[in-house]
Short mmCIF file of C-alpha atoms in Angstrom, two decimals:
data_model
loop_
_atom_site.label_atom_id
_atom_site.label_comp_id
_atom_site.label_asym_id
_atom_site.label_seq_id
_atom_site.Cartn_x
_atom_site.Cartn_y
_atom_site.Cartn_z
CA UNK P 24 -32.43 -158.49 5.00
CA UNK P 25 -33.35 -156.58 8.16
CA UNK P 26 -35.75 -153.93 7.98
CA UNK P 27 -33.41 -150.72 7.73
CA UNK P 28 -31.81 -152.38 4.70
CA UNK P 29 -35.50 -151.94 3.02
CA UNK P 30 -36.19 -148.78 4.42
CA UNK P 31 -32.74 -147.30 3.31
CA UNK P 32 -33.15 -148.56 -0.27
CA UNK P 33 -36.82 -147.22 -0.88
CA UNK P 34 -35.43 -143.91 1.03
CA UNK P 35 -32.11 -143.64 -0.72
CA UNK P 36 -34.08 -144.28 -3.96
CA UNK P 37 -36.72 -141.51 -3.32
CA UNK P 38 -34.06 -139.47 -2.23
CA UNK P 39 -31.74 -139.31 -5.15
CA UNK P 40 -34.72 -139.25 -7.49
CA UNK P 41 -36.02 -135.75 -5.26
CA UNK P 42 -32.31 -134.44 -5.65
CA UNK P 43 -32.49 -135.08 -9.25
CA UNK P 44 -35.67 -134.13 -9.53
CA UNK P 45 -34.86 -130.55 -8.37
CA UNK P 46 -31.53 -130.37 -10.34
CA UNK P 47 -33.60 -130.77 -13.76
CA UNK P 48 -37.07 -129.34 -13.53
CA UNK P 49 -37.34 -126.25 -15.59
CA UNK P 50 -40.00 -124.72 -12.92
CA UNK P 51 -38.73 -123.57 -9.47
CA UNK P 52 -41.85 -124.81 -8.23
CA UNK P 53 -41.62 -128.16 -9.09
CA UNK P 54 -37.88 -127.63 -7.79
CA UNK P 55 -39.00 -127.07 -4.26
CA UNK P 56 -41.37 -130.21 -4.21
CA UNK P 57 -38.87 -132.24 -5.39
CA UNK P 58 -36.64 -130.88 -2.37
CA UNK P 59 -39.57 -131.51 0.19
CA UNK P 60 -39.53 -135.08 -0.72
CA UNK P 61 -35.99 -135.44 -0.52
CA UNK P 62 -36.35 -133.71 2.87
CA UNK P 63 -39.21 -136.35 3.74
CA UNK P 64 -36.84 -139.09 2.87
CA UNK P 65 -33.82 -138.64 4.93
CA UNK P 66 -35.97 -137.38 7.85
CA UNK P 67 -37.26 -141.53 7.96
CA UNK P 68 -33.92 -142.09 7.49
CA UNK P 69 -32.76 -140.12 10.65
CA UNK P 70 -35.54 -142.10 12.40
CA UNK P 71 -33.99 -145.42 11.23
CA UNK P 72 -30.63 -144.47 12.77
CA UNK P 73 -32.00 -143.61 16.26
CA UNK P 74 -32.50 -140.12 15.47
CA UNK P 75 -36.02 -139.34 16.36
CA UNK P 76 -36.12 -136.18 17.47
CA UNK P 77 -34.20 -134.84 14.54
CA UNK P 78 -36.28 -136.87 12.31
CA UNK P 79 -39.13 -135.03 13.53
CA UNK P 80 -37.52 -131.44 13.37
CA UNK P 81 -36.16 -132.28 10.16
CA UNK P 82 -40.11 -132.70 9.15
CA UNK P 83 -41.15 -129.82 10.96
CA UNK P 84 -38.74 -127.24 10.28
CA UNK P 85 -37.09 -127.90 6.96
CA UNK P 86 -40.13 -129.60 5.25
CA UNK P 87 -42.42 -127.82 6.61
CA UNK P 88 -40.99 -123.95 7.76
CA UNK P 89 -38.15 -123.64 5.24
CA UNK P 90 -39.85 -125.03 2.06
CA UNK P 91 -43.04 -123.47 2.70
CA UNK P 92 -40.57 -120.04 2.95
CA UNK P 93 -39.37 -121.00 -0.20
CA UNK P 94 -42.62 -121.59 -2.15
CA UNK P 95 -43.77 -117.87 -0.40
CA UNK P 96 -40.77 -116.63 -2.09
CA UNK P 97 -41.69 -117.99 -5.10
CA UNK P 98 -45.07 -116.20 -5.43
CA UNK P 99 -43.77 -113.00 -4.57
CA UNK P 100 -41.32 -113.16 -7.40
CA UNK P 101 -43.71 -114.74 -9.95
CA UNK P 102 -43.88 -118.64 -9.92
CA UNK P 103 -43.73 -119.04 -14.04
CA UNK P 104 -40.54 -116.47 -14.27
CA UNK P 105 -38.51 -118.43 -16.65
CA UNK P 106 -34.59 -119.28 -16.42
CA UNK P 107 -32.40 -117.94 -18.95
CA UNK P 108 -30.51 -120.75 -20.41
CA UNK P 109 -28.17 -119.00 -22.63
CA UNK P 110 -24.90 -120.32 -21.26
CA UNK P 111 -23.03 -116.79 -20.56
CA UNK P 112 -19.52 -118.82 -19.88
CA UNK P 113 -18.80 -121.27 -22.81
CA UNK P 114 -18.17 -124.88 -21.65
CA UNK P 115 -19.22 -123.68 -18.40
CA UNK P 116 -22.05 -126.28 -18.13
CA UNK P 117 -20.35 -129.69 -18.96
CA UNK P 118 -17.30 -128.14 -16.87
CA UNK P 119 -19.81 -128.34 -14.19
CA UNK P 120 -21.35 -131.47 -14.77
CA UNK P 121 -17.74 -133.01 -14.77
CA UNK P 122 -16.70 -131.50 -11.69
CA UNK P 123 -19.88 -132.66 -10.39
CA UNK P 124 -19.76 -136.25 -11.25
CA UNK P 125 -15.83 -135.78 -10.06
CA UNK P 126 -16.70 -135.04 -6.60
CA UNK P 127 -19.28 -137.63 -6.21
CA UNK P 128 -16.82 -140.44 -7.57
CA UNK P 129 -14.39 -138.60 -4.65
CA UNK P 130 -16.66 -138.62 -1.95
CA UNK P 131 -17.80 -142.07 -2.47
CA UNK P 132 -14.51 -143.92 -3.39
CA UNK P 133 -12.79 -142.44 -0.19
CA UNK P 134 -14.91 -140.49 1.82
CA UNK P 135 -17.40 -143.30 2.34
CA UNK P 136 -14.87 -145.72 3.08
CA UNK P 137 -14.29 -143.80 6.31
CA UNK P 138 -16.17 -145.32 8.89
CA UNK P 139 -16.22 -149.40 7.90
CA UNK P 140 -17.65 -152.30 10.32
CA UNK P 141 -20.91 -152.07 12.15
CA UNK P 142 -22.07 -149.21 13.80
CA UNK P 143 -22.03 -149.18 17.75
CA UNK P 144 -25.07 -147.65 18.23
CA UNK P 145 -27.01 -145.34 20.08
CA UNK P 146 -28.81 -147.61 22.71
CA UNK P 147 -26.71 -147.56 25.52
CA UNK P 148 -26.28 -143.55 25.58
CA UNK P 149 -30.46 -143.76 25.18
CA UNK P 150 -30.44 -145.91 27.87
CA UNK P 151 -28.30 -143.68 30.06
CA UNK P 152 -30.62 -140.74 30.16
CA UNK P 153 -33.87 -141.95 28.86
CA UNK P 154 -34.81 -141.65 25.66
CA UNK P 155 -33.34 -139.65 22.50
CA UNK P 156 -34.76 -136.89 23.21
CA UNK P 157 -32.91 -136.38 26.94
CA UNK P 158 -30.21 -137.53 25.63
CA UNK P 159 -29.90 -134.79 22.78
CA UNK P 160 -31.33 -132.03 25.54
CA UNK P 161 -28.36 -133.14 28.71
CA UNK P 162 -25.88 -132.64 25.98
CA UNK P 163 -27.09 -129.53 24.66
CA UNK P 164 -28.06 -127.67 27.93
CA UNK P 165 -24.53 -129.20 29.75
CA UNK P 166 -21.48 -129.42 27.21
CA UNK P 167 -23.07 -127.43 24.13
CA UNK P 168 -25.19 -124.78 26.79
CA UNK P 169 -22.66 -121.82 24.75
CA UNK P 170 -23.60 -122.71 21.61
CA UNK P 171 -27.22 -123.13 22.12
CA UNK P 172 -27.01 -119.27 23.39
CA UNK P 173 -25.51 -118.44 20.59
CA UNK P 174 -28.12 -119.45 18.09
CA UNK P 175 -30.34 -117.35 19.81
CA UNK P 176 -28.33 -114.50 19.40
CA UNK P 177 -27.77 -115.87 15.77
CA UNK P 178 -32.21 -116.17 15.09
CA UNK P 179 -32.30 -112.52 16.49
CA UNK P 180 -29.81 -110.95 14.20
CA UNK P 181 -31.54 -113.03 11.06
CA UNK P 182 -34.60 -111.77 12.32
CA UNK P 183 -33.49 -108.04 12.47
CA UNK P 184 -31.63 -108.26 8.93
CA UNK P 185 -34.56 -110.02 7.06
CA UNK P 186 -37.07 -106.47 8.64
CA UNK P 187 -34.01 -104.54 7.31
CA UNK P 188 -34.21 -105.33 4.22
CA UNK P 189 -37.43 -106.12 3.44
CA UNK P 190 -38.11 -102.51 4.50
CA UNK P 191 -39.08 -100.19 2.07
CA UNK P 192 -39.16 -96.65 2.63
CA UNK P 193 -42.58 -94.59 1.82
CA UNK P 194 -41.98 -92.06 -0.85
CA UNK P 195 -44.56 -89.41 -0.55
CA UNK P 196 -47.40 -89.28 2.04
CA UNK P 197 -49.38 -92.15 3.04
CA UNK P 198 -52.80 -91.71 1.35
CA UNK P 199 -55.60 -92.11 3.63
CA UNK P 200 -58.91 -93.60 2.93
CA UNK P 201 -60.60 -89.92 2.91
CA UNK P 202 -57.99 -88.56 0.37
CA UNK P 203 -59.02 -92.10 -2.25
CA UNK P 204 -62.56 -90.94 -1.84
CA UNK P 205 -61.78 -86.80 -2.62
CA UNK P 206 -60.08 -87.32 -5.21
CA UNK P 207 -62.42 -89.98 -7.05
CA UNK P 208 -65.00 -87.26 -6.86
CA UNK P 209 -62.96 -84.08 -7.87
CA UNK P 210 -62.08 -86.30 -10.98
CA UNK P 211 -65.60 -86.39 -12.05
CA UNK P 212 -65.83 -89.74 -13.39
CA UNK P 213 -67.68 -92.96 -11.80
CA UNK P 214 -67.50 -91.75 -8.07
CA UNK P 215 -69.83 -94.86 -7.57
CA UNK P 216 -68.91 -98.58 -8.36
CA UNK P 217 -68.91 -99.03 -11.72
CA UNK P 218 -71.49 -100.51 -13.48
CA UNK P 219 -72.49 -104.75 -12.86
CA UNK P 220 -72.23 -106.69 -16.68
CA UNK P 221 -75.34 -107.37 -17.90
CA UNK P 222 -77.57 -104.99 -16.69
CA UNK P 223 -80.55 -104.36 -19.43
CA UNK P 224 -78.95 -107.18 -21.24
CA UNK P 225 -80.51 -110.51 -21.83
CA UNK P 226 -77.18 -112.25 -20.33
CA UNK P 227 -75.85 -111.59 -16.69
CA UNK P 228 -72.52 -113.08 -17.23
CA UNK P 229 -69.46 -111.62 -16.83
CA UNK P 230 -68.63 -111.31 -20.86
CA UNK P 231 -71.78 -109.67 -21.54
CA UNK P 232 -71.43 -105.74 -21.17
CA UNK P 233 -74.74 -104.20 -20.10
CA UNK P 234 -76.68 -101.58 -22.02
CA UNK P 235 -77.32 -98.48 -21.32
CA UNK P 236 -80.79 -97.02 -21.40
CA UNK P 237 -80.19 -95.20 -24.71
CA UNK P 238 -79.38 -98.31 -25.81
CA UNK P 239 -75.88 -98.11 -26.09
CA UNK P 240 -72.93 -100.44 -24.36
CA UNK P 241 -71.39 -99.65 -21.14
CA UNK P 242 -68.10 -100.82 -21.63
CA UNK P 243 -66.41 -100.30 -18.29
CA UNK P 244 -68.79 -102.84 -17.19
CA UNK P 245 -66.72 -105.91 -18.68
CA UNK P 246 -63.25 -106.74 -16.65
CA UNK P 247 -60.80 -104.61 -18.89
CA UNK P 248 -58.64 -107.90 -19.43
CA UNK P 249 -61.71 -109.49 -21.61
CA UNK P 250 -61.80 -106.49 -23.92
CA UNK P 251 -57.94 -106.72 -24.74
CA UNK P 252 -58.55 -110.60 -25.20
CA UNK P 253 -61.66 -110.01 -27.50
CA UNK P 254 -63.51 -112.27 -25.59
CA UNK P 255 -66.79 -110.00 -24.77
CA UNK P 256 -69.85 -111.59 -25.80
CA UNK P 257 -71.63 -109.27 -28.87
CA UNK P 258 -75.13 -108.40 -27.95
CA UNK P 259 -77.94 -109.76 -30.09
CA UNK P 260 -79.61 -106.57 -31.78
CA UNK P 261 -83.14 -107.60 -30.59
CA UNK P 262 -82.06 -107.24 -27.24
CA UNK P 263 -80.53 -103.89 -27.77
CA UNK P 264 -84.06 -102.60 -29.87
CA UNK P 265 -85.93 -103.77 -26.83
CA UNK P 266 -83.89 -101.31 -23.99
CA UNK P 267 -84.65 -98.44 -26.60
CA UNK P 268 -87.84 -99.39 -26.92
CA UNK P 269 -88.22 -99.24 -22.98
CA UNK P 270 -86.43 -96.25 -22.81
CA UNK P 271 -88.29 -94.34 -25.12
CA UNK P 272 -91.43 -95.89 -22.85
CA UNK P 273 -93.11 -98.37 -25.12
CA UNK P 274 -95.10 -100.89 -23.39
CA UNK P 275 -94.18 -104.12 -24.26
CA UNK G 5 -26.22 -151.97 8.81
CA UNK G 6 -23.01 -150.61 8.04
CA UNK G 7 -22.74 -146.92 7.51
CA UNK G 8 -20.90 -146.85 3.86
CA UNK G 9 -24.57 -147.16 2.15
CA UNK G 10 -25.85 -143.63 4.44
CA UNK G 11 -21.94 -141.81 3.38
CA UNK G 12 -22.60 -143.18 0.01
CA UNK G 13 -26.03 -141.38 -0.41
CA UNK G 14 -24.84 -138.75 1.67
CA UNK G 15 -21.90 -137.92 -0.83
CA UNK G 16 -24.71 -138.44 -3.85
CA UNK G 17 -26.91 -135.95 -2.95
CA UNK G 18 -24.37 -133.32 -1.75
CA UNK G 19 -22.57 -134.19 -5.40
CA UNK G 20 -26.64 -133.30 -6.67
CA UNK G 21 -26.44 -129.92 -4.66
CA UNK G 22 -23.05 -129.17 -6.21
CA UNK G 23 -24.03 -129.48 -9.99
CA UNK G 24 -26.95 -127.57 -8.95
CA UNK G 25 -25.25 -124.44 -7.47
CA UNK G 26 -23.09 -124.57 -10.66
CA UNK G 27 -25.93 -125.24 -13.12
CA UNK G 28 -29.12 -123.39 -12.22
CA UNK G 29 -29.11 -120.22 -12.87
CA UNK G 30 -32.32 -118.80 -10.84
CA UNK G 31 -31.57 -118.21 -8.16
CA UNK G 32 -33.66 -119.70 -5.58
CA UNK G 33 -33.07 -122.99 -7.33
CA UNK G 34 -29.46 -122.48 -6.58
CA UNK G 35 -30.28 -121.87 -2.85
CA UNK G 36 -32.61 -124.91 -2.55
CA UNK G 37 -29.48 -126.89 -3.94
CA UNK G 38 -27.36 -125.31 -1.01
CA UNK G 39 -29.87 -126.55 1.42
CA UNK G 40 -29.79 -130.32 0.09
CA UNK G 41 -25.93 -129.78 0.54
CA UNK G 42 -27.13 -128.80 4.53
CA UNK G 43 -29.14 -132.11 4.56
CA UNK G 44 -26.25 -134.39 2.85
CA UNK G 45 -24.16 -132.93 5.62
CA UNK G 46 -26.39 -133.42 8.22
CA UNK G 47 -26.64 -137.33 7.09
CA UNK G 48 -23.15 -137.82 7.68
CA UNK G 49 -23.48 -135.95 10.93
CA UNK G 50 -26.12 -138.35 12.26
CA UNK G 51 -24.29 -141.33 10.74
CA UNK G 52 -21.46 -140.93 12.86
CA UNK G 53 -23.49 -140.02 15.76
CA UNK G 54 -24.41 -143.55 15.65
CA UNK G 55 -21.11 -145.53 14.31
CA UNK G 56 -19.11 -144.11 17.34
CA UNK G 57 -22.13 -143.95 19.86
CA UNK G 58 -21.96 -140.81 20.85
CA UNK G 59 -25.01 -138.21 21.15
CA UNK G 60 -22.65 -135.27 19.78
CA UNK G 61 -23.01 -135.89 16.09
CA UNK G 62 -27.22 -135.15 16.94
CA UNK G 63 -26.26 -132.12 18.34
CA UNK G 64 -24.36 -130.39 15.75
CA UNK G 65 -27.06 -131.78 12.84
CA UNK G 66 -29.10 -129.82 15.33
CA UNK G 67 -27.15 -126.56 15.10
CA UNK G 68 -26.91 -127.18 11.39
CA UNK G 69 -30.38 -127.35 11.04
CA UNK G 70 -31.00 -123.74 13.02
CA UNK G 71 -27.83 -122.05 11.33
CA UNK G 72 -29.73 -123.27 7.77
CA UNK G 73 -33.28 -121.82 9.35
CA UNK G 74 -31.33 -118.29 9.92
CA UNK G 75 -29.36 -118.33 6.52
CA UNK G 76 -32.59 -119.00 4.56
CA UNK G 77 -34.78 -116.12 6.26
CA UNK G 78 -32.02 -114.17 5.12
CA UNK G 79 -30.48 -115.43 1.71
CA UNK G 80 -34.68 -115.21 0.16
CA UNK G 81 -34.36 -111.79 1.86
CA UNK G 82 -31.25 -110.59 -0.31
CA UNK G 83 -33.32 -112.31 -3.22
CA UNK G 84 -36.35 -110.28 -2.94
CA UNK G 85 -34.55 -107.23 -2.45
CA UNK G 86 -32.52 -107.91 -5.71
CA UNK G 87 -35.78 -108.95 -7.08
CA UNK G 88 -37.17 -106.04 -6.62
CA UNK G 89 -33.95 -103.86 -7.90
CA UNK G 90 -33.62 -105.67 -10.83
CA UNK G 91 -36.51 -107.18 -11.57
CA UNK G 92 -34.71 -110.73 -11.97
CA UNK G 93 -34.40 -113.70 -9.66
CA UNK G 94 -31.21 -114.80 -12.22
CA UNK G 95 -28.11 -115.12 -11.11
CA UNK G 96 -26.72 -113.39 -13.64
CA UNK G 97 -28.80 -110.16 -12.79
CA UNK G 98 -26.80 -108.13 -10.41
CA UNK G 99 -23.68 -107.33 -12.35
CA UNK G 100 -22.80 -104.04 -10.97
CA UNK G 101 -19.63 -105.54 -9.39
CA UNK G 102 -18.72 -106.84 -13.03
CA UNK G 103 -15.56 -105.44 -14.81
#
């Protein structure tokens, strides 16, 4: 067994487990990683079959620039936004599983069939101009020089559409840092920062509200997210007796 | 080694990105399984680049792999933007075409 025979099996392996991996986990994140190790996989594979420098972009830009678009993507929309798996067609899904497992029996009973003996190779063409990498660069900036323009032209226009529509028009004026500051102190309410937890208190953690000097809690000092949860620590009454006691200027 | 075993995991995994388009209904899942299609594609592509000996098959896995680059800044794009309409990344979502 030569050594491509072992790297294809532990690649095809990994492979088909990322594939499935991404078909059947319920997160998208966990999608995407399964996809970047599929990715990983067939980029050795590339390498194997003389394909270095598109083993190496296939690292760099799909593995690396595409999935790492994806997994931005997935933030912005909200990473544990669930799927809805009420089937809105009925049938639809083992339909689609048949048709699946159709195809694939297709593909591989006559579709991989197509090209049978050994391979001839890539040396000699590598030996031609140097390398893989000349090679794939005299073809493209000789025989495929049109196409290669083209893609530019192609990258701009993505480029363009993606600023179109991620634009989103301002509605109303743009609110400047002087107007924030105005109208926090027309309001009349906390023109300062509001007040730290724990101040007077016995505690300075983030749970424990501080007192005011009557005695008396200062709610908005406690994140607003740990009163709806109930999880504000009470204040032991001693504690509270003591800030009256200073406030009404006992010596203790 | 013969090239069946590379068009034999090449058709698995583009069978994989099939059921997916079909079965997921978020929708970025759905385009992730579009882009393993790309890479199944792109398998066969360098596979025959080296059963015939000839550089070309590189090449167009090459243009493949930029076309996919383009069609990805711009498919997540559309997403966000119908993310942002409908406040759904499901495929099932935008149904203002529906009659």
């Amino acid at each position: 067994m030569s050594a491509e025979v072992v790297l294809f099996w532990i690649m095809a392996t990994t492979a088909t487990a990322g594939g499935f991996g991404m078909l059947i986990s319920k997160k998208s994140v966990h999608s995407a990683l399964w996809l970047a190790l599929t990715m990983i996989s067939l980029a050795l594979l590339y390498v194997a079959q003389g394909a270095a420098f598109l083993g190496v972009v296939q690292v760099v830009v799909y593995t690396g620039a595409v999935m790492m678009l994806f997994l931005f993507v997935l933030m912005i929309i909200g990473v544990d936004s669930a799927e809805v798996l009420v089937e809105t067609l009925q049938g639809q899904r083992v339909l689609a599983i048949l048709a699946a497992v159709g195809f694939a029996a297709l593909l591989i009973g006559g579709f991989a069939r197509s090209m049978p003996g050994e391979p001839i190779g890539l040396a000699q063409v590598d030996a031609a101009s140097g390398g893989n990498v000349r090679a794939i660069a005299f073809s493209l900036f000789s025989d495929y020089v049109m196409i290669f323009e083209l893609t530019a032209a192609l990258l701009i226009t993505a480029t363009i559409g993606a600023l179109v529509l991620a634009y989103r028009e301002r509605l109303g004026e743009h609110r400047t840092q002087r107007d924030l500051s105005r109208d926090r102190f027309r309001s009349g309410e906390d023109p300062g920062p509001l007040p730290a937890p724990g101040t007077y208190a016995r505690h300075n953690a983030v749970d424990t509200p501080a007192l005011l000097p009557d005695g008396s809690l200062a709610t908005n000092s406690v994140p607003s997210p740990m009163i709806a949860r109930g999880t504000v620590r009470p204040i032991d009454v001693a504690a509270a007796e003591e800030v009256r006691q200073i406030a009404e200027g006992k010596d203790l | 080694m013969s090239a069946d075993a590379y068009l034999t995991l090449a058709g698995v995994l583009f069978s994989i990105g099939l059921a997916g388009v079909m079965l997921r209904r978020n929708s970025i899942v759905a385009f992730m399984s579009i882009e393993l299609m790309l890479n199944a594609a792109n398998l066969v592509f360098v596979t025959a680049a080296r059963y015939w000996g000839v550089i070309d098959g590189q090449i167009a896995a090459f243009i493949v792999m930029v076309v996919a680059a383009a069609e990805v800044v711009i498919g997540l794009a559309i997403i966000v933007t119908i993310y942002r309409t409908r406040n759904s990344a499901s495929d099932d979502a935008p149904n203002l075409l529906r009659w």
